[in-house]
Short mmCIF file of C-alpha atoms in Angstrom, two decimals:
data_model
loop_
_atom_site.label_atom_id
_atom_site.label_comp_id
_atom_site.label_asym_id
_atom_site.label_seq_id
_atom_site.Cartn_x
_atom_site.Cartn_y
_atom_site.Cartn_z
CA MET A 113 99.08 89.78 84.97
CA LEU A 114 96.57 92.53 84.28
CA ARG A 115 95.55 94.75 87.16
CA LYS A 116 93.34 97.72 87.57
CA LYS A 117 95.47 100.86 87.59
CA CYS A 118 95.63 102.62 90.92
CA LYS A 119 95.27 106.37 90.87
CA LEU A 120 98.37 108.13 92.10
CA GLY A 121 98.54 111.55 93.69
CA ARG A 122 99.95 114.65 92.06
CA LYS A 123 103.39 114.89 90.50
CA ILE A 124 106.04 117.21 91.90
CA ASP A 125 105.61 119.62 88.97
CA GLU A 126 101.85 119.86 89.66
CA ILE A 127 102.35 121.20 93.20
CA SER A 128 103.05 124.85 93.94
CA ILE A 129 104.04 126.97 96.92
CA GLY A 130 101.05 128.47 98.69
CA GLU A 131 98.63 125.60 98.05
CA THR A 132 96.45 124.81 101.02
CA LEU A 133 94.35 121.93 102.26
CA THR A 134 91.87 121.81 105.14
CA VAL A 135 90.89 118.51 106.72
CA THR A 136 88.39 118.05 109.55
CA GLU A 137 88.46 114.98 111.78
CA LYS A 138 86.12 114.06 114.64
CA ILE A 139 87.59 111.93 117.41
CA GLU A 140 85.12 109.16 118.17
CA ASP A 141 85.14 106.13 120.47
CA LYS A 142 85.48 103.67 117.60
CA ASP A 143 88.67 105.39 116.40
CA LEU A 144 90.23 105.42 119.87
CA LEU A 145 89.28 101.82 120.58
CA LEU A 146 90.61 100.64 117.24
CA TYR A 147 93.92 102.44 117.78
CA LEU A 148 94.29 101.23 121.37
CA GLY A 149 93.38 97.68 120.37
CA LEU A 150 95.83 97.57 117.48
CA THR A 151 98.70 98.95 119.54
CA ASP A 152 97.80 97.18 122.80
CA ASP A 153 98.28 100.55 124.51
CA ALA A 154 96.60 100.46 127.92
CA ASN A 155 97.74 103.89 129.12
CA PRO A 156 95.10 104.91 131.69
CA LEU A 157 95.42 108.54 130.57
CA TYR A 158 93.81 107.53 127.27
CA ILE A 159 90.90 105.45 128.53
CA GLN A 160 90.24 105.71 132.27
CA HIS A 161 88.07 108.66 133.28
CA ASP A 162 88.72 108.15 137.00
CA TYR A 163 92.50 108.27 136.53
CA ALA A 164 92.47 111.15 134.02
CA SER A 165 90.22 113.24 136.28
CA GLN A 166 93.04 113.33 138.84
CA THR A 167 95.58 114.67 136.35
CA PRO A 168 96.02 118.20 134.97
CA TYR A 169 94.19 116.98 131.84
CA LYS A 170 90.93 116.42 133.81
CA LYS A 171 89.63 113.83 131.31
CA PRO A 172 91.06 111.21 128.93
CA ILE A 173 93.17 112.51 126.07
CA VAL A 174 93.87 111.30 122.55
CA PRO A 175 97.29 109.65 122.06
CA SER A 176 99.77 111.91 120.26
CA VAL A 177 100.71 109.17 117.85
CA MET A 178 97.05 108.85 116.81
CA LEU A 179 97.01 112.58 116.03
CA THR A 180 100.24 112.11 114.09
CA GLY A 181 98.51 109.43 112.05
CA MET A 182 95.71 111.84 111.15
CA VAL A 183 98.23 114.42 109.94
CA LEU A 184 100.28 111.96 107.90
CA THR A 185 97.20 110.33 106.40
CA ALA A 186 96.10 113.69 104.99
CA MET A 187 99.36 113.79 103.03
CA THR A 188 99.01 110.31 101.59
CA LYS A 189 95.30 110.74 100.82
CA TYR A 190 95.12 114.31 99.52
CA LEU A 191 98.31 116.39 99.30
CA PRO A 192 100.16 115.15 97.31
CA GLY A 193 98.09 111.97 97.59
CA PRO A 194 98.43 108.22 97.01
CA GLY A 195 101.96 107.06 96.28
CA SER A 196 103.60 109.79 98.35
CA HIS A 197 106.02 109.10 101.18
CA ILE A 198 106.60 111.04 104.40
CA LEU A 199 110.33 111.62 104.81
CA ARG A 200 110.37 113.83 107.89
CA GLN A 201 107.92 115.05 110.48
CA GLU A 202 108.35 117.65 113.18
CA LEU A 203 105.15 117.90 115.18
CA GLU A 204 104.56 119.80 118.39
CA PHE A 205 101.53 119.01 120.53
CA ILE A 206 100.63 122.38 122.03
CA GLN A 207 97.82 121.18 124.27
CA PRO A 208 95.95 117.92 124.81
CA VAL A 209 93.09 116.80 122.63
CA HIS A 210 90.17 115.22 124.46
CA HIS A 211 87.78 112.55 123.28
CA TYR A 212 84.91 113.64 121.01
CA GLU A 213 86.64 116.83 119.84
CA THR A 214 86.54 117.91 116.22
CA LEU A 215 89.91 118.95 114.85
CA THR A 216 90.57 121.13 111.84
CA PHE A 217 93.97 120.71 110.20
CA GLN A 218 95.31 123.41 107.88
CA PHE A 219 98.12 122.38 105.54
CA GLU A 220 100.17 124.75 103.38
CA VAL A 221 102.90 123.94 100.88
CA ILE A 222 105.79 126.23 101.81
CA ALA A 223 108.54 124.83 99.55
CA VAL A 224 108.88 122.69 96.44
CA TYR A 225 112.28 121.13 95.69
CA VAL A 226 112.02 119.62 92.23
CA GLN A 227 115.67 118.52 92.19
CA ASP A 228 115.19 116.58 95.46
CA HIS A 229 111.67 115.45 94.57
CA THR A 230 110.32 116.77 97.89
CA ILE A 231 107.91 119.35 99.23
CA GLU A 232 107.67 120.96 102.64
CA VAL A 233 104.26 121.36 104.20
CA ARG A 234 103.36 123.39 107.29
CA VAL A 235 100.50 122.10 109.43
CA HIS A 236 98.36 123.72 112.14
CA GLY A 237 95.59 121.89 113.96
CA GLN A 238 92.82 123.53 115.97
CA ASN A 239 90.21 122.07 118.26
CA THR A 240 86.50 122.90 118.34
CA ASN A 241 87.24 126.11 120.30
CA LYS A 242 89.71 127.28 117.61
CA GLU A 243 92.65 126.72 119.98
CA LEU A 244 95.94 125.59 118.47
CA VAL A 245 96.60 122.00 119.53
CA ILE A 246 99.22 120.85 117.02
CA ARG A 247 101.71 122.47 114.66
CA GLY A 248 104.53 121.19 112.60
CA LEU A 249 106.49 120.78 109.42
CA LEU A 250 106.48 117.80 107.06
CA THR A 251 108.83 116.81 104.27
CA VAL A 252 107.03 114.69 101.71
CA ALA A 253 108.12 112.95 98.51
CA PRO A 254 105.24 113.09 96.01
CA PRO A 255 104.49 109.92 94.07
CA HIS A 256 106.84 108.86 91.31
CA HIS A 257 104.88 108.40 88.10
CA HIS A 258 106.29 105.83 85.73
CA ASN A 259 105.07 105.36 82.20
CA VAL A 260 105.39 101.67 81.51
CA MET A 261 104.97 100.73 77.87
CA TRP A 262 102.59 97.81 78.46
CA GLU A 263 100.48 99.81 80.93
CA SER A 264 98.35 101.15 78.10
CA ALA A 265 98.93 98.37 75.56
CA LEU A 266 95.63 96.59 76.25
CA GLU A 267 93.45 99.62 77.07
CA ASN A 268 91.37 99.16 73.89
CA PHE A 269 90.50 95.56 74.64
#
């Protein structure tokens, strides 16, 4: 069966210590509603303004696991990219993120372990006011690139 080749992310030997990536994400209603609908999470702290206003948070907050998804997606989309696998995540949520905020995530490769086929990436996330809201460390296995003989056999046809 012939299929269109999917583009994989970067190989382990193409990644170096000190590389950085910046990703900006805006938290919008559609994203929150999609997440809450898919997970059937009805936590009033995430969606009810009247309840949240009576808490120390003052208004609804974004679920931590949704923020985690944004961080991990950056790894599988950009650094190292498609085909990579998150092996470990240590994330700390410094302060709550409210609806409609724009977050800026800074990623930095701090270690490359060729023998283990892994990289370590540090992440810091800031809100619109440049306040630290999330920080952590990720261990990621970049994609494994395989050269299959018949992969290019019919390229000229």
